[in-house]
XYZ file of N, CA and C in Angstrom:
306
model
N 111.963 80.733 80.075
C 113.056 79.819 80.383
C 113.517 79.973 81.823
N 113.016 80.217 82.965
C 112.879 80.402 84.007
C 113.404 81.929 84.743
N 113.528 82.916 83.434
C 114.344 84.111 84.045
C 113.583 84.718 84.750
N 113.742 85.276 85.362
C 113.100 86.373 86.404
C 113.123 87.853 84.908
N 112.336 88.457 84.969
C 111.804 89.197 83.829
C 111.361 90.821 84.573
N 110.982 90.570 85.488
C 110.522 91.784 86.670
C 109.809 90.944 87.519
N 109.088 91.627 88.116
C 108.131 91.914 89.307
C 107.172 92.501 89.523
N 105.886 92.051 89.490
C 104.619 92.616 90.443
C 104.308 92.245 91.401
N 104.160 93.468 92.286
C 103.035 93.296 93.290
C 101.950 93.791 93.875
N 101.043 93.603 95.189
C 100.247 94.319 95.568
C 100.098 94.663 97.094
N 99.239 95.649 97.771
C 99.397 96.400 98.909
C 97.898 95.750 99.276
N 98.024 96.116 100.624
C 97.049 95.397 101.584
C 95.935 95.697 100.816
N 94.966 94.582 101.146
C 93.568 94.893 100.406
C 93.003 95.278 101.620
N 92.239 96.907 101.018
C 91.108 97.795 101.968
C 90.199 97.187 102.229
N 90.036 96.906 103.495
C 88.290 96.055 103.949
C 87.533 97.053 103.380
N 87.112 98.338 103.763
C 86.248 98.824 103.249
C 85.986 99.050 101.828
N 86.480 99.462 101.029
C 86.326 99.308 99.495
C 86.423 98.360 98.401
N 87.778 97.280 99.864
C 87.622 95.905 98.811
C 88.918 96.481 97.558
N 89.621 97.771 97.515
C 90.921 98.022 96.457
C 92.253 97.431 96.986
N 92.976 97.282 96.070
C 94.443 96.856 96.097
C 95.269 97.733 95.281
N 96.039 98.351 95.407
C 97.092 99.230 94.266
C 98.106 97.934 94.247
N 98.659 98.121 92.581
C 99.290 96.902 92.462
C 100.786 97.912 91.701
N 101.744 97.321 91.381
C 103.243 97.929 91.367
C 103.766 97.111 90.491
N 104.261 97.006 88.830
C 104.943 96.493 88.523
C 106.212 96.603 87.518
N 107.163 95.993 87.694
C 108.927 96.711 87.245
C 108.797 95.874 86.130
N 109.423 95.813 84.984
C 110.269 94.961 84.207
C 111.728 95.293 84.457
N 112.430 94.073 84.558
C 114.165 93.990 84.714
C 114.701 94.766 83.391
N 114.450 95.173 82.391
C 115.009 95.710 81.495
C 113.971 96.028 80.132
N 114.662 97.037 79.356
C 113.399 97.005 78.068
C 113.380 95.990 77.006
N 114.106 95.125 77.238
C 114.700 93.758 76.114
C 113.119 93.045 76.143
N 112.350 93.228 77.964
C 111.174 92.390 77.790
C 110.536 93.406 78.210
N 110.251 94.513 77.347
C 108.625 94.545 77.703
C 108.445 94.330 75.722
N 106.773 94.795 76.112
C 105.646 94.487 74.520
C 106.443 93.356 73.905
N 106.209 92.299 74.808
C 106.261 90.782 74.507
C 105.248 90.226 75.588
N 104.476 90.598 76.597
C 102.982 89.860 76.588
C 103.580 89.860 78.281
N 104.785 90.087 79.071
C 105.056 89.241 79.984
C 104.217 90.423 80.985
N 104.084 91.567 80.761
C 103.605 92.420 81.942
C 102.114 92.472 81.845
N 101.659 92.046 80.607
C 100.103 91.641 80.640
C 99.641 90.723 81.180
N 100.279 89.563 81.254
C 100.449 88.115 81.357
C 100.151 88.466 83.189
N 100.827 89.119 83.753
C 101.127 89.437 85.205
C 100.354 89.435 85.681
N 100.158 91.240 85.025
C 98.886 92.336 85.846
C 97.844 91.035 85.880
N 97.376 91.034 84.621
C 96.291 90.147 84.542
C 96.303 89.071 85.372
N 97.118 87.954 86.047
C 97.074 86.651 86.591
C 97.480 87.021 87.737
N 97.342 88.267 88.560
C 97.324 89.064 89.807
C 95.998 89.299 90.289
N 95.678 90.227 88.955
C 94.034 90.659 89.373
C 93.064 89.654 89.641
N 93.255 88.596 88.677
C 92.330 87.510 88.913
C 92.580 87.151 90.027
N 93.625 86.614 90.449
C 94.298 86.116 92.011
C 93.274 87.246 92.913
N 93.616 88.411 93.061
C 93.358 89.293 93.902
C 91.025 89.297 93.679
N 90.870 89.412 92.855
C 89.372 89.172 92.514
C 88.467 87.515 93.428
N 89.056 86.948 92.974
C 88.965 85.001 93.280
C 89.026 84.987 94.646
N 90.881 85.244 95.114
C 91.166 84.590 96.259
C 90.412 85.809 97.404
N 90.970 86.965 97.129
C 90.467 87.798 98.353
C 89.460 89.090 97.565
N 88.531 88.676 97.386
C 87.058 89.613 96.687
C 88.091 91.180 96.563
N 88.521 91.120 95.697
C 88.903 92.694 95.804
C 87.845 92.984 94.635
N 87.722 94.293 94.592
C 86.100 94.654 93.839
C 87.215 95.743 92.403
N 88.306 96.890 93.405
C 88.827 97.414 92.609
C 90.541 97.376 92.575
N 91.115 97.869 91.723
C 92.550 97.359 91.829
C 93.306 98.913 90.621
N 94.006 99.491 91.294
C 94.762 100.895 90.953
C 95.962 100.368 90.759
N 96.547 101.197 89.729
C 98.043 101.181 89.250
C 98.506 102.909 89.284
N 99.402 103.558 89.363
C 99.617 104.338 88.862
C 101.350 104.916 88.281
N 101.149 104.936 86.962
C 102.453 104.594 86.293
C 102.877 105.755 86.284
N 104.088 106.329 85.102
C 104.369 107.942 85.078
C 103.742 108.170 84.157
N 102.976 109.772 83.686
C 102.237 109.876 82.605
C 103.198 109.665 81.500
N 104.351 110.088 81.514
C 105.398 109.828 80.252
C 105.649 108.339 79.920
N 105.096 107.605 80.618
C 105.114 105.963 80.325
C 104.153 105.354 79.067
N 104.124 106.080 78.295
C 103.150 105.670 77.558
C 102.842 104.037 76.526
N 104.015 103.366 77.395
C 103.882 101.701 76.845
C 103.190 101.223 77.869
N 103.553 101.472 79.118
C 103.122 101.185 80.350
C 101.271 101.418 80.303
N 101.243 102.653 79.731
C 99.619 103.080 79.932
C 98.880 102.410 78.981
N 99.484 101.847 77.838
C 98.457 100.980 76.541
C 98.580 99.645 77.540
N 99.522 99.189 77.973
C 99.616 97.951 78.236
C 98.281 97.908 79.534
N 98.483 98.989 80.629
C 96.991 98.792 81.601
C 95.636 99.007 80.698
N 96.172 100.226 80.205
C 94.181 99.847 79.134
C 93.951 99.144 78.310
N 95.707 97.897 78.022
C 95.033 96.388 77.596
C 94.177 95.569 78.536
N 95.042 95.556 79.870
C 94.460 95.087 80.733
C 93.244 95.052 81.224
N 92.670 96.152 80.666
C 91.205 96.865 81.175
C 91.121 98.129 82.164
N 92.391 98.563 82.692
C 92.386 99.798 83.696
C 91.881 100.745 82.907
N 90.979 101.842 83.349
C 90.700 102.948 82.875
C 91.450 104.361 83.472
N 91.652 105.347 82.888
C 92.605 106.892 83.071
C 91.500 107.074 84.195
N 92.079 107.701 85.877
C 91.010 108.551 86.636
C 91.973 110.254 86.622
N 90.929 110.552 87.227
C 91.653 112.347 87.725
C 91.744 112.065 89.193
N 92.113 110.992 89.570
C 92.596 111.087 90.792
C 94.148 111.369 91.270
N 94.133 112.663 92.155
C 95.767 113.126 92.250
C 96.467 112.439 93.907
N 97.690 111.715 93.761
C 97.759 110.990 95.138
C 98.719 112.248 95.621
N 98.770 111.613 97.189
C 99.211 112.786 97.741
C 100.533 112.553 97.728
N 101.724 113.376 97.785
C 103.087 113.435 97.787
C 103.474 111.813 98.138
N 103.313 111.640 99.716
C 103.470 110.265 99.981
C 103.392 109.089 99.994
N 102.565 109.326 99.287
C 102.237 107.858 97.972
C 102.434 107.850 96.648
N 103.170 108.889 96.256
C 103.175 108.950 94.672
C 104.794 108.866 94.664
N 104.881 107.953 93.183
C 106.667 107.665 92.506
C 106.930 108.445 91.880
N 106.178 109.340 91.667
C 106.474 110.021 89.878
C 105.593 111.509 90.149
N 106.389 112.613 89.630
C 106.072 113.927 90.011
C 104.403 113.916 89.011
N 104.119 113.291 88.257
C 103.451 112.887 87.443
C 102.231 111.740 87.225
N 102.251 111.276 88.435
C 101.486 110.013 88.198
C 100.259 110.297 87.494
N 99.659 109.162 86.802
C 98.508 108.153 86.309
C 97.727 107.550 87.130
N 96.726 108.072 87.883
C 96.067 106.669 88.557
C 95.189 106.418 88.165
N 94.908 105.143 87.672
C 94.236 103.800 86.614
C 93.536 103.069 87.423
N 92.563 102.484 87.299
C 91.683 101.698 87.814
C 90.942 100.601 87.485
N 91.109 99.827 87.325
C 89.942 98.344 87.184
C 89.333 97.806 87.744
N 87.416 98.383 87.708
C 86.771 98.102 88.350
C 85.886 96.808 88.149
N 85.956 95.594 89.228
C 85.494 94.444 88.896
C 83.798 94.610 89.655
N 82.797 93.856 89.247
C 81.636 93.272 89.501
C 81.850 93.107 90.772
């Protein structure tokens, strides 16, 4: 009904690898696991795949997020052991997830 619900977005796409890390909030828990943050990720990645060849595309949520983490491995992201460094990480904890396209 035209509400604003949250927000995704994404960070410069790497010429060399062709990745994007993508970032996304819901405004409250009233909307999530109602389809709207799948709905997103998903109609981002495609955007990001289509318009500018991105090959891979990273999220990384808090590991204690565990709605957050079914909802990316709805999406298709897979769990890495990749650890970011202090200055790029939100969460003493992060997840970094990956969906690797063709």
């Amino acid at each position: 009904d035209s509400e604003a619900v949250g927000q995704i977005n994404h960070d410069i796409i790497d010429d060399i690898d062709h990745s994007a890390w993508l970032d996304i909030w819901m405004k409250s828990s009233k909307y999530t696991n109602k389809g709207y943050g799948s709905d997103a990720i998903n109609t981002l990645c495609n955007y990001l795949v289509s318009e500018c060849e991105c090959k891979k595309i990273f999220i990384a949520p808090s590991a204690r997020n565990k709605a957050a983490i079914r909802a990316y491995e709805k999406a298709g992201f897979k769990r890495t052991s990749i650890k970011l460094p202090p200055e790029m990480s939100d969460y003493d904890d992060d997840l970094v997830m990956v969906k690797i396209f063709p």
